[in-house]
């Protein structure tokens, strides 16, 4: 397989049309979208294809498939979004949609690869991320990669009849590597 970014266990590659049936299904799964602002409207292959097309042509977003190298299993998606080339910052996102891949450190490894790319190849200087305060796994993933909690957006996410807080994180290039080991 030809990976765009590669670690020991995972590879990050461009999405293909063949990935769409798996990818779009993740956003219809209430377990996968439990801590996300997804699941309000049903996802369909046409919407996912439109998103795929937008990401493919974007210079402000980089969206990559997270693949297990041992068997080429599509396990998730990681991205850099809202890239500001002037101010050199962007947002990081991660979804491990394949539930058999949960709890194996794949998200942590994918974030490590995308952060390294953002800082060393894209010359960004600041990355941000956010997640539901109840999403312990995602919080752990970002903190293991050196992200620092910067704030809480109180009552920001409405899910299942309840408002949830969003924890926001930031990572500066000059702090990266000092606060974490870079897992591959």
PDB file of C-alpha atoms in Angstrom:
ATOM      1  CA  UNK A   1       0.000   0.000   0.000  1.00  0.00           C
ATOM      2  CA  UNK A   2       1.114   3.508  -0.756  1.00  0.00           C
ATOM      3  CA  UNK A   3       0.623   5.649   2.366  1.00  0.00           C
ATOM      4  CA  UNK A   4       0.756   9.419   2.559  1.00  0.00           C
ATOM      5  CA  UNK A   5       1.955   9.162   6.199  1.00  0.00           C
ATOM      6  CA  UNK A   6       3.095   5.974   7.867  1.00  0.00           C
ATOM      7  CA  UNK A   7       3.704   4.640  11.359  1.00  0.00           C
ATOM      8  CA  UNK A   8       4.515   1.133  12.553  1.00  0.00           C
ATOM      9  CA  UNK A   9       0.910  -0.068  12.896  1.00  0.00           C
ATOM     10  CA  UNK A  10      -1.102   2.410  10.864  1.00  0.00           C
ATOM     11  CA  UNK A  11      -0.939   4.274   7.594  1.00  0.00           C
ATOM     12  CA  UNK A  12      -2.729   7.444   6.568  1.00  0.00           C
ATOM     13  CA  UNK A  13      -3.815   7.645   2.956  1.00  0.00           C
ATOM     14  CA  UNK A  14      -6.151   9.607   0.733  1.00  0.00           C
ATOM     15  CA  UNK A  15      -9.755   8.444   0.723  1.00  0.00           C
ATOM     16  CA  UNK A  16     -11.082   6.736  -2.376  1.00  0.00           C
ATOM     17  CA  UNK A  17     -14.593   6.301  -3.729  1.00  0.00           C
ATOM     18  CA  UNK A  18     -14.416   2.664  -2.574  1.00  0.00           C
ATOM     19  CA  UNK A  19     -14.223   3.902   1.055  1.00  0.00           C
ATOM     20  CA  UNK A  20     -17.511   5.824   0.880  1.00  0.00           C
ATOM     21  CA  UNK A  21     -19.890   2.963   1.849  1.00  0.00           C
ATOM     22  CA  UNK A  22     -17.916   2.314   5.053  1.00  0.00           C
ATOM     23  CA  UNK A  23     -17.179   5.957   5.836  1.00  0.00           C
ATOM     24  CA  UNK A  24     -20.724   7.243   5.517  1.00  0.00           C
ATOM     25  CA  UNK A  25     -22.092   4.415   7.665  1.00  0.00           C
ATOM     26  CA  UNK A  26     -20.017   5.523  10.643  1.00  0.00           C
ATOM     27  CA  UNK A  27     -21.963   8.770  10.861  1.00  0.00           C
ATOM     28  CA  UNK A  28     -25.279   6.902  11.052  1.00  0.00           C
ATOM     29  CA  UNK A  29     -24.075   4.773  13.981  1.00  0.00           C
ATOM     30  CA  UNK A  30     -25.226   6.311  17.299  1.00  0.00           C
ATOM     31  CA  UNK A  31     -22.367   4.629  19.169  1.00  0.00           C
ATOM     32  CA  UNK A  32     -19.754   6.187  16.875  1.00  0.00           C
ATOM     33  CA  UNK A  33     -21.406   9.634  16.957  1.00  0.00           C
ATOM     34  CA  UNK A  34     -22.194   9.595  20.691  1.00  0.00           C
ATOM     35  CA  UNK A  35     -19.810  12.470  21.493  1.00  0.00           C
ATOM     36  CA  UNK A  36     -20.102  14.311  18.163  1.00  0.00           C
ATOM     37  CA  UNK A  37     -22.413  16.866  16.618  1.00  0.00           C
ATOM     38  CA  UNK A  38     -23.483  14.167  14.144  1.00  0.00           C
ATOM     39  CA  UNK A  39     -26.547  11.933  14.172  1.00  0.00           C
ATOM     40  CA  UNK A  40     -29.107  14.734  14.014  1.00  0.00           C
ATOM     41  CA  UNK A  41     -29.818  14.179  10.331  1.00  0.00           C
ATOM     42  CA  UNK A  42     -29.272  10.867   8.564  1.00  0.00           C
ATOM     43  CA  UNK A  43     -26.142  10.568   6.495  1.00  0.00           C
ATOM     44  CA  UNK A  44     -26.343   9.131   3.000  1.00  0.00           C
ATOM     45  CA  UNK A  45     -23.788   8.109   0.425  1.00  0.00           C
ATOM     46  CA  UNK A  46     -24.550  11.221  -1.660  1.00  0.00           C
ATOM     47  CA  UNK A  47     -23.781  13.563   1.261  1.00  0.00           C
ATOM     48  CA  UNK A  48     -20.591  11.674   2.039  1.00  0.00           C
ATOM     49  CA  UNK A  49     -19.585  11.822  -1.620  1.00  0.00           C
ATOM     50  CA  UNK A  50     -20.180  15.599  -1.672  1.00  0.00           C
ATOM     51  CA  UNK A  51     -18.021  15.947   1.457  1.00  0.00           C
ATOM     52  CA  UNK A  52     -15.362  13.721  -0.152  1.00  0.00           C
ATOM     53  CA  UNK A  53     -15.369  15.926  -3.263  1.00  0.00           C
ATOM     54  CA  UNK A  54     -15.091  19.104  -1.167  1.00  0.00           C
ATOM     55  CA  UNK A  55     -12.173  17.705   0.846  1.00  0.00           C
ATOM     56  CA  UNK A  56     -10.395  16.473  -2.282  1.00  0.00           C
ATOM     57  CA  UNK A  57     -10.322  19.952  -3.793  1.00  0.00           C
ATOM     58  CA  UNK A  58      -9.737  21.922  -0.589  1.00  0.00           C
ATOM     59  CA  UNK A  59      -6.609  23.891   0.297  1.00  0.00           C
ATOM     60  CA  UNK A  60      -7.967  24.597   3.788  1.00  0.00           C
ATOM     61  CA  UNK A  61      -8.564  20.961   4.759  1.00  0.00           C
ATOM     62  CA  UNK A  62      -6.605  17.720   4.718  1.00  0.00           C
ATOM     63  CA  UNK A  63      -8.714  14.609   5.372  1.00  0.00           C
ATOM     64  CA  UNK A  64      -7.018  11.192   5.488  1.00  0.00           C
ATOM     65  CA  UNK A  65      -8.156   7.616   5.956  1.00  0.00           C
ATOM     66  CA  UNK A  66      -6.666   5.775   8.947  1.00  0.00           C
ATOM     67  CA  UNK A  67      -5.763   2.239   7.874  1.00  0.00           C
ATOM     68  CA  UNK A  68      -4.405  -0.728   9.843  1.00  0.00           C
ATOM     69  CA  UNK A  69      -1.281  -1.831   8.004  1.00  0.00           C
ATOM     70  CA  UNK A  70      -1.582  -5.526   8.918  1.00  0.00           C
ATOM     71  CA  UNK A  71      -4.765  -6.081   6.874  1.00  0.00           C
ATOM     72  CA  UNK A  72      -5.568  -2.703   5.240  1.00  0.00           C
ATOM     73  CA  UNK A  73      -8.694  -2.273   7.397  1.00  0.00           C
ATOM     74  CA  UNK A  74     -10.212   1.187   7.130  1.00  0.00           C
ATOM     75  CA  UNK A  75     -10.494   2.131  10.790  1.00  0.00           C
ATOM     76  CA  UNK A  76     -11.102   5.860  10.869  1.00  0.00           C
ATOM     77  CA  UNK A  77     -10.507   9.340   9.594  1.00  0.00           C
ATOM     78  CA  UNK A  78      -8.128  12.063  10.757  1.00  0.00           C
ATOM     79  CA  UNK A  79      -7.971  15.584   9.474  1.00  0.00           C
ATOM     80  CA  UNK A  80      -6.609  19.092   9.617  1.00  0.00           C
ATOM     81  CA  UNK A  81      -9.330  21.670   8.977  1.00  0.00           C
ATOM     82  CA  UNK A  82      -9.845  25.412   8.668  1.00  0.00           C
ATOM     83  CA  UNK A  83      -6.183  25.905   7.824  1.00  0.00           C
ATOM     84  CA  UNK A  84      -5.133  29.528   8.060  1.00  0.00           C
ATOM     85  CA  UNK A  85      -2.023  29.867   5.918  1.00  0.00           C
ATOM     86  CA  UNK A  86      -1.536  33.477   7.044  1.00  0.00           C
ATOM     87  CA  UNK A  87      -1.770  32.850  10.793  1.00  0.00           C
ATOM     88  CA  UNK A  88      -0.431  29.263  10.477  1.00  0.00           C
ATOM     89  CA  UNK A  89      -3.047  27.474  12.574  1.00  0.00           C
ATOM     90  CA  UNK A  90      -5.676  24.789  12.041  1.00  0.00           C
ATOM     91  CA  UNK A  91      -8.114  22.424  13.781  1.00  0.00           C
ATOM     92  CA  UNK A  92      -7.481  18.685  14.168  1.00  0.00           C
ATOM     93  CA  UNK A  93     -10.230  16.059  14.039  1.00  0.00           C
ATOM     94  CA  UNK A  94     -10.276  12.301  14.587  1.00  0.00           C
ATOM     95  CA  UNK A  95     -12.951   9.601  14.327  1.00  0.00           C
ATOM     96  CA  UNK A  96     -12.275   5.913  14.728  1.00  0.00           C
ATOM     97  CA  UNK A  97     -15.430   4.570  13.132  1.00  0.00           C
ATOM     98  CA  UNK A  98     -14.494   0.895  13.116  1.00  0.00           C
ATOM     99  CA  UNK A  99     -15.493  -0.154  16.632  1.00  0.00           C
ATOM    100  CA  UNK A 100     -13.224  -3.218  16.569  1.00  0.00           C
ATOM    101  CA  UNK A 101     -10.331  -0.721  16.524  1.00  0.00           C
ATOM    102  CA  UNK A 102     -11.407   1.144  19.675  1.00  0.00           C
ATOM    103  CA  UNK A 103      -9.142   1.061  22.707  1.00  0.00           C
ATOM    104  CA  UNK A 104      -6.021   0.077  20.755  1.00  0.00           C
ATOM    105  CA  UNK A 105      -4.257   3.449  20.636  1.00  0.00           C
ATOM    106  CA  UNK A 106      -4.983   3.951  16.933  1.00  0.00           C
ATOM    107  CA  UNK A 107      -6.392   7.460  17.408  1.00  0.00           C
ATOM    108  CA  UNK A 108      -3.349   8.481  19.448  1.00  0.00           C
ATOM    109  CA  UNK A 109      -1.025   7.212  16.711  1.00  0.00           C
ATOM    110  CA  UNK A 110      -3.043   8.878  13.949  1.00  0.00           C
ATOM    111  CA  UNK A 111      -3.000  12.220  15.785  1.00  0.00           C
ATOM    112  CA  UNK A 112       0.773  11.889  16.274  1.00  0.00           C
ATOM    113  CA  UNK A 113       1.280  11.397  12.526  1.00  0.00           C
ATOM    114  CA  UNK A 114      -0.991  14.265  11.484  1.00  0.00           C
ATOM    115  CA  UNK A 115       0.515  16.655  14.077  1.00  0.00           C
ATOM    116  CA  UNK A 116       4.031  15.867  12.875  1.00  0.00           C
ATOM    117  CA  UNK A 117       2.934  16.517   9.292  1.00  0.00           C
ATOM    118  CA  UNK A 118       1.190  19.766  10.250  1.00  0.00           C
ATOM    119  CA  UNK A 119       4.238  21.144  12.032  1.00  0.00           C
ATOM    120  CA  UNK A 120       7.103  19.797   9.911  1.00  0.00           C
ATOM    121  CA  UNK A 121       5.648  19.710   6.386  1.00  0.00           C
ATOM    122  CA  UNK A 122       2.841  22.271   6.415  1.00  0.00           C
ATOM    123  CA  UNK A 123       4.756  24.753   8.601  1.00  0.00           C
ATOM    124  CA  UNK A 124       1.796  25.349  10.897  1.00  0.00           C
ATOM    125  CA  UNK A 125       2.588  26.740  14.346  1.00  0.00           C
ATOM    126  CA  UNK A 126      -0.639  26.107  16.285  1.00  0.00           C
ATOM    127  CA  UNK A 127      -3.214  23.313  16.301  1.00  0.00           C
ATOM    128  CA  UNK A 128      -6.530  23.195  18.127  1.00  0.00           C
ATOM    129  CA  UNK A 129      -9.031  20.451  18.886  1.00  0.00           C
ATOM    130  CA  UNK A 130     -12.231  19.976  20.819  1.00  0.00           C
ATOM    131  CA  UNK A 131     -14.366  17.157  22.147  1.00  0.00           C
ATOM    132  CA  UNK A 132     -17.235  16.454  24.489  1.00  0.00           C
ATOM    133  CA  UNK A 133     -16.163  16.609  28.121  1.00  0.00           C
ATOM    134  CA  UNK A 134     -17.546  13.063  28.456  1.00  0.00           C
ATOM    135  CA  UNK A 135     -15.297  11.696  25.698  1.00  0.00           C
ATOM    136  CA  UNK A 136     -12.520  10.433  27.952  1.00  0.00           C
ATOM    137  CA  UNK A 137     -10.798   8.458  25.181  1.00  0.00           C
ATOM    138  CA  UNK A 138     -10.499  11.492  22.901  1.00  0.00           C
ATOM    139  CA  UNK A 139      -9.290  13.712  25.749  1.00  0.00           C
ATOM    140  CA  UNK A 140      -6.607  11.127  26.551  1.00  0.00           C
ATOM    141  CA  UNK A 141      -5.617  10.915  22.876  1.00  0.00           C
ATOM    142  CA  UNK A 142      -5.019  14.649  22.586  1.00  0.00           C
ATOM    143  CA  UNK A 143      -3.238  15.040  25.924  1.00  0.00           C
ATOM    144  CA  UNK A 144      -0.900  12.121  25.101  1.00  0.00           C
ATOM    145  CA  UNK A 145       0.075  14.088  22.010  1.00  0.00           C
ATOM    146  CA  UNK A 146       0.914  17.205  24.029  1.00  0.00           C
ATOM    147  CA  UNK A 147      -2.315  19.175  23.575  1.00  0.00           C
ATOM    148  CA  UNK A 148      -3.144  21.400  26.547  1.00  0.00           C
ATOM    149  CA  UNK A 149      -6.670  22.117  27.718  1.00  0.00           C
ATOM    150  CA  UNK A 150      -7.423  25.763  26.969  1.00  0.00           C
ATOM    151  CA  UNK A 151     -11.053  26.070  27.872  1.00  0.00           C
ATOM    152  CA  UNK A 152     -14.539  24.701  28.197  1.00  0.00           C
ATOM    153  CA  UNK A 153     -17.482  25.698  26.027  1.00  0.00           C
ATOM    154  CA  UNK A 154     -20.266  25.239  28.556  1.00  0.00           C
ATOM    155  CA  UNK A 155     -23.476  23.665  27.281  1.00  0.00           C
ATOM    156  CA  UNK A 156     -22.210  23.807  23.696  1.00  0.00           C
ATOM    157  CA  UNK A 157     -23.403  20.425  22.358  1.00  0.00           C
ATOM    158  CA  UNK A 158     -27.044  19.314  22.484  1.00  0.00           C
ATOM    159  CA  UNK A 159     -27.275  15.534  22.427  1.00  0.00           C
ATOM    160  CA  UNK A 160     -30.089  13.205  23.506  1.00  0.00           C
ATOM    161  CA  UNK A 161     -32.003  15.979  25.244  1.00  0.00           C
ATOM    162  CA  UNK A 162     -29.009  17.225  27.274  1.00  0.00           C
ATOM    163  CA  UNK A 163     -26.518  20.033  26.770  1.00  0.00           C
ATOM    164  CA  UNK A 164     -22.895  18.911  27.068  1.00  0.00           C
ATOM    165  CA  UNK A 165     -19.683  20.855  27.608  1.00  0.00           C
ATOM    166  CA  UNK A 166     -16.950  20.849  24.965  1.00  0.00           C
ATOM    167  CA  UNK A 167     -13.325  20.783  26.107  1.00  0.00           C
ATOM    168  CA  UNK A 168     -10.993  22.774  23.853  1.00  0.00           C
ATOM    169  CA  UNK A 169      -7.292  22.034  23.402  1.00  0.00           C
ATOM    170  CA  UNK A 170      -4.317  23.729  21.809  1.00  0.00           C
ATOM    171  CA  UNK A 171      -0.788  22.754  20.863  1.00  0.00           C
ATOM    172  CA  UNK A 172       1.984  25.107  19.794  1.00  0.00           C
ATOM    173  CA  UNK A 173       4.800  23.885  17.590  1.00  0.00           C
ATOM    174  CA  UNK A 174       7.450  25.021  20.081  1.00  0.00           C
ATOM    175  CA  UNK A 175       5.744  22.947  22.836  1.00  0.00           C
ATOM    176  CA  UNK A 176       5.293  19.848  20.690  1.00  0.00           C
ATOM    177  CA  UNK A 177       7.664  17.036  21.517  1.00  0.00           C
ATOM    178  CA  UNK A 178       8.579  18.465  24.909  1.00  0.00           C
ATOM    179  CA  UNK A 179       5.373  17.305  26.580  1.00  0.00           C
ATOM    180  CA  UNK A 180       4.881  13.971  24.856  1.00  0.00           C
ATOM    181  CA  UNK A 181       6.516  10.988  23.234  1.00  0.00           C
ATOM    182  CA  UNK A 182       5.646  10.791  19.580  1.00  0.00           C
ATOM    183  CA  UNK A 183       4.003   7.363  19.177  1.00  0.00           C
ATOM    184  CA  UNK A 184       4.122   5.819  15.724  1.00  0.00           C
TER     185      UNK A 184
END
